[in-house]
Amino acid sequence: MEDVVLVRSQSLSEHVDYAYAAVAHTPARVVWTAGACPLDARGGTVAVGDVAGQAAQVMDNLATALADAGAGLADVVRTTVYVASSCQEDLVAAWQGVRARMGEHDAPSTLLGVAALGYEDQLVEVDAVAVLAEF
């Protein structure tokens, strides 16, 4: 979105693959999503035991939820990525899946390991905030 500027701080490390902040310079409509989960259309958890596979499904589901709200991944100004693991390798695998789907739009994000997530066999969840210009 042209009215959202991703901020890359000159005072912080440049060796990160996300912007440090996002600023919306317009009257806006804001979309907050619930956490997107690795569920198929029947409500079953997909890719059991596979962090990368679950991240892919999560991002498909997030994109669908955003589209249903009239937004897209390029409108996202912030995400939070939850991974049910204390293993940094799992966090990195989830993050790589999220970043791959976000493409060049490297919105600010928080990545964290948690003890558990809500669905049986769930390893990954992502929530987002999107901003759209209000016309």
PDB file of C-alpha atoms in Angstrom:
ATOM      1  CA  MET A   1       0.000   0.000   0.000  1.00  0.00           C
ATOM      2  CA  GLU A   2       1.447   3.375  -0.991  1.00  0.00           C
ATOM      3  CA  ASP A   3       0.111   5.137   2.113  1.00  0.00           C
ATOM      4  CA  VAL A   4       2.060   2.829   4.430  1.00  0.00           C
ATOM      5  CA  VAL A   5       5.772   3.463   4.822  1.00  0.00           C
ATOM      6  CA  LEU A   6       7.967   0.713   6.227  1.00  0.00           C
ATOM      7  CA  VAL A   7      10.676   2.234   8.443  1.00  0.00           C
ATOM      8  CA  ARG A   8      14.217   0.927   8.477  1.00  0.00           C
ATOM      9  CA  SER A   9      16.091   2.509  11.364  1.00  0.00           C
ATOM     10  CA  GLN A  10      19.536   3.938  10.700  1.00  0.00           C
ATOM     11  CA  SER A  11      20.303   3.485  14.420  1.00  0.00           C
ATOM     12  CA  LEU A  12      19.551  -0.249  14.629  1.00  0.00           C
ATOM     13  CA  SER A  13      21.067  -3.253  12.883  1.00  0.00           C
ATOM     14  CA  GLU A  14      20.532  -3.433   9.137  1.00  0.00           C
ATOM     15  CA  HIS A  15      21.012  -7.219   9.313  1.00  0.00           C
ATOM     16  CA  VAL A  16      17.343  -8.093   9.859  1.00  0.00           C
ATOM     17  CA  ASP A  17      14.821  -9.158   7.254  1.00  0.00           C
ATOM     18  CA  TYR A  18      11.950  -6.946   8.413  1.00  0.00           C
ATOM     19  CA  ALA A  19      11.234  -3.268   8.840  1.00  0.00           C
ATOM     20  CA  TYR A  20      11.419  -1.928  12.386  1.00  0.00           C
ATOM     21  CA  ALA A  21       8.172   0.051  12.138  1.00  0.00           C
ATOM     22  CA  ALA A  22       5.349   0.968   9.779  1.00  0.00           C
ATOM     23  CA  VAL A  23       3.632   4.345   9.499  1.00  0.00           C
ATOM     24  CA  ALA A  24       0.237   4.956   7.857  1.00  0.00           C
ATOM     25  CA  HIS A  25       0.015   8.460   6.381  1.00  0.00           C
ATOM     26  CA  THR A  26      -3.677   8.499   5.577  1.00  0.00           C
ATOM     27  CA  PRO A  27      -7.110   8.173   7.082  1.00  0.00           C
ATOM     28  CA  ALA A  28      -7.383   4.416   7.141  1.00  0.00           C
ATOM     29  CA  ARG A  29      -9.481   1.347   7.566  1.00  0.00           C
ATOM     30  CA  VAL A  30      -7.695  -1.091   9.877  1.00  0.00           C
ATOM     31  CA  VAL A  31      -8.080  -4.874   9.754  1.00  0.00           C
ATOM     32  CA  TRP A  32      -7.072  -7.014  12.728  1.00  0.00           C
ATOM     33  CA  THR A  33      -7.001 -10.746  12.075  1.00  0.00           C
ATOM     34  CA  ALA A  34      -7.418 -13.594  14.466  1.00  0.00           C
ATOM     35  CA  GLY A  35      -4.472 -15.933  14.586  1.00  0.00           C
ATOM     36  CA  ALA A  36      -4.349 -17.870  11.325  1.00  0.00           C
ATOM     37  CA  CYS A  37      -3.969 -21.564  12.087  1.00  0.00           C
ATOM     38  CA  PRO A  38      -2.773 -24.545  10.015  1.00  0.00           C
ATOM     39  CA  LEU A  39      -6.285 -25.892   9.468  1.00  0.00           C
ATOM     40  CA  ASP A  40      -7.791 -27.320   6.304  1.00  0.00           C
ATOM     41  CA  ALA A  41     -11.355 -26.575   5.156  1.00  0.00           C
ATOM     42  CA  ARG A  42     -12.698 -29.389   7.396  1.00  0.00           C
ATOM     43  CA  GLY A  43     -10.970 -27.957  10.482  1.00  0.00           C
ATOM     44  CA  GLY A  44      -8.210 -30.563  10.676  1.00  0.00           C
ATOM     45  CA  THR A  45      -4.603 -29.656  11.450  1.00  0.00           C
ATOM     46  CA  VAL A  46      -2.394 -30.121   8.377  1.00  0.00           C
ATOM     47  CA  ALA A  47       1.277 -31.037   8.158  1.00  0.00           C
ATOM     48  CA  VAL A  48       1.426 -32.604  11.620  1.00  0.00           C
ATOM     49  CA  GLY A  49       4.991 -32.363  12.953  1.00  0.00           C
ATOM     50  CA  ASP A  50       6.110 -30.127  10.046  1.00  0.00           C
ATOM     51  CA  VAL A  51       6.720 -26.502  11.024  1.00  0.00           C
ATOM     52  CA  ALA A  52       7.389 -25.351   7.449  1.00  0.00           C
ATOM     53  CA  GLY A  53       4.306 -27.127   6.116  1.00  0.00           C
ATOM     54  CA  GLN A  54       2.140 -25.590   8.809  1.00  0.00           C
ATOM     55  CA  ALA A  55       3.596 -22.129   8.141  1.00  0.00           C
ATOM     56  CA  ALA A  56       2.611 -22.471   4.477  1.00  0.00           C
ATOM     57  CA  GLN A  57      -0.985 -23.389   5.385  1.00  0.00           C
ATOM     58  CA  VAL A  58      -1.123 -20.602   7.976  1.00  0.00           C
ATOM     59  CA  MET A  59      -0.077 -18.026   5.379  1.00  0.00           C
ATOM     60  CA  ASP A  60      -2.647 -19.366   2.882  1.00  0.00           C
ATOM     61  CA  ASN A  61      -5.316 -19.022   5.566  1.00  0.00           C
ATOM     62  CA  LEU A  62      -4.096 -15.552   6.573  1.00  0.00           C
ATOM     63  CA  ALA A  63      -4.208 -14.390   2.948  1.00  0.00           C
ATOM     64  CA  THR A  64      -7.765 -15.714   2.654  1.00  0.00           C
ATOM     65  CA  ALA A  65      -8.917 -13.987   5.848  1.00  0.00           C
ATOM     66  CA  LEU A  66      -7.372 -10.719   4.680  1.00  0.00           C
ATOM     67  CA  ALA A  67      -8.990 -11.055   1.237  1.00  0.00           C
ATOM     68  CA  ASP A  68     -12.372 -11.652   2.870  1.00  0.00           C
ATOM     69  CA  ALA A  69     -11.835  -8.348   4.716  1.00  0.00           C
ATOM     70  CA  GLY A  70     -10.864  -6.539   1.504  1.00  0.00           C
ATOM     71  CA  ALA A  71      -7.110  -6.539   2.181  1.00  0.00           C
ATOM     72  CA  GLY A  72      -4.022  -8.409   1.081  1.00  0.00           C
ATOM     73  CA  LEU A  73      -0.614  -9.343   2.424  1.00  0.00           C
ATOM     74  CA  ALA A  74       0.822  -6.116   0.959  1.00  0.00           C
ATOM     75  CA  ASP A  75      -1.503  -4.150   3.278  1.00  0.00           C
ATOM     76  CA  VAL A  76      -0.117  -5.793   6.426  1.00  0.00           C
ATOM     77  CA  VAL A  77       1.653  -3.404   8.799  1.00  0.00           C
ATOM     78  CA  ARG A  78       2.478  -5.925  11.533  1.00  0.00           C
ATOM     79  CA  THR A  79       2.482  -9.652  12.219  1.00  0.00           C
ATOM     80  CA  THR A  80       3.073 -11.842  15.218  1.00  0.00           C
ATOM     81  CA  VAL A  81       4.365 -15.353  14.523  1.00  0.00           C
ATOM     82  CA  TYR A  82       3.864 -17.964  17.249  1.00  0.00           C
ATOM     83  CA  VAL A  83       5.694 -21.295  17.159  1.00  0.00           C
ATOM     84  CA  ALA A  84       4.979 -24.044  19.684  1.00  0.00           C
ATOM     85  CA  SER A  85       8.629 -24.865  20.260  1.00  0.00           C
ATOM     86  CA  SER A  86      11.639 -23.782  22.255  1.00  0.00           C
ATOM     87  CA  CYS A  87      13.928 -24.887  19.417  1.00  0.00           C
ATOM     88  CA  GLN A  88      15.346 -21.946  17.471  1.00  0.00           C
ATOM     89  CA  GLU A  89      15.530 -24.107  14.335  1.00  0.00           C
ATOM     90  CA  ASP A  90      11.719 -24.475  14.423  1.00  0.00           C
ATOM     91  CA  LEU A  91      11.258 -20.729  14.874  1.00  0.00           C
ATOM     92  CA  VAL A  92      13.535 -20.060  11.905  1.00  0.00           C
ATOM     93  CA  ALA A  93      11.637 -22.590   9.739  1.00  0.00           C
ATOM     94  CA  ALA A  94       8.321 -20.892  10.530  1.00  0.00           C
ATOM     95  CA  TRP A  95       9.809 -17.443   9.949  1.00  0.00           C
ATOM     96  CA  GLN A  96      11.204 -18.476   6.555  1.00  0.00           C
ATOM     97  CA  GLY A  97       7.738 -19.613   5.475  1.00  0.00           C
ATOM     98  CA  VAL A  98       6.145 -16.376   6.598  1.00  0.00           C
ATOM     99  CA  ARG A  99       8.824 -14.209   4.964  1.00  0.00           C
ATOM    100  CA  ALA A 100       8.583 -16.160   1.705  1.00  0.00           C
ATOM    101  CA  ARG A 101       4.867 -15.366   1.446  1.00  0.00           C
ATOM    102  CA  MET A 102       5.315 -11.710   2.429  1.00  0.00           C
ATOM    103  CA  GLY A 103       7.871 -11.243  -0.368  1.00  0.00           C
ATOM    104  CA  GLU A 104       9.387  -7.774  -0.609  1.00  0.00           C
ATOM    105  CA  HIS A 105       6.806  -6.440   1.866  1.00  0.00           C
ATOM    106  CA  ASP A 106       8.857  -6.974   5.023  1.00  0.00           C
ATOM    107  CA  ALA A 107       6.393  -5.571   7.562  1.00  0.00           C
ATOM    108  CA  PRO A 108       7.424  -5.357  11.228  1.00  0.00           C
ATOM    109  CA  SER A 109       6.948  -8.655  13.018  1.00  0.00           C
ATOM    110  CA  THR A 110       7.518 -10.445  16.274  1.00  0.00           C
ATOM    111  CA  LEU A 111       8.570 -14.116  16.292  1.00  0.00           C
ATOM    112  CA  LEU A 112       8.274 -16.091  19.474  1.00  0.00           C
ATOM    113  CA  GLY A 113       8.255 -19.606  20.828  1.00  0.00           C
ATOM    114  CA  VAL A 114       5.339 -20.567  23.034  1.00  0.00           C
ATOM    115  CA  ALA A 115       4.524 -23.596  25.176  1.00  0.00           C
ATOM    116  CA  ALA A 116       1.403 -24.619  23.244  1.00  0.00           C
ATOM    117  CA  LEU A 117      -1.161 -23.437  20.709  1.00  0.00           C
ATOM    118  CA  GLY A 118      -4.897 -24.039  20.639  1.00  0.00           C
ATOM    119  CA  TYR A 119      -5.454 -26.875  18.167  1.00  0.00           C
ATOM    120  CA  GLU A 120      -4.272 -30.455  18.466  1.00  0.00           C
ATOM    121  CA  ASP A 121      -0.859 -30.884  16.787  1.00  0.00           C
ATOM    122  CA  GLN A 122      -0.675 -27.141  15.997  1.00  0.00           C
ATOM    123  CA  LEU A 123       2.858 -25.736  15.757  1.00  0.00           C
ATOM    124  CA  VAL A 124       2.404 -22.348  14.006  1.00  0.00           C
ATOM    125  CA  GLU A 125       0.012 -19.399  14.206  1.00  0.00           C
ATOM    126  CA  VAL A 126       0.235 -15.890  12.705  1.00  0.00           C
ATOM    127  CA  ASP A 127      -1.907 -12.855  13.370  1.00  0.00           C
ATOM    128  CA  ALA A 128      -1.732  -9.590  11.467  1.00  0.00           C
ATOM    129  CA  VAL A 129      -2.822  -5.981  11.334  1.00  0.00           C
ATOM    130  CA  ALA A 130      -3.496  -4.483   7.898  1.00  0.00           C
ATOM    131  CA  VAL A 131      -4.138  -0.860   6.969  1.00  0.00           C
ATOM    132  CA  LEU A 132      -6.049   0.272   3.893  1.00  0.00           C
ATOM    133  CA  ALA A 133      -6.512   3.842   2.693  1.00  0.00           C
ATOM    134  CA  GLU A 134     -10.021   5.080   3.462  1.00  0.00           C
ATOM    135  CA  PHE A 135     -11.560   6.618   0.343  1.00  0.00           C
TER     136      PHE A 135
END
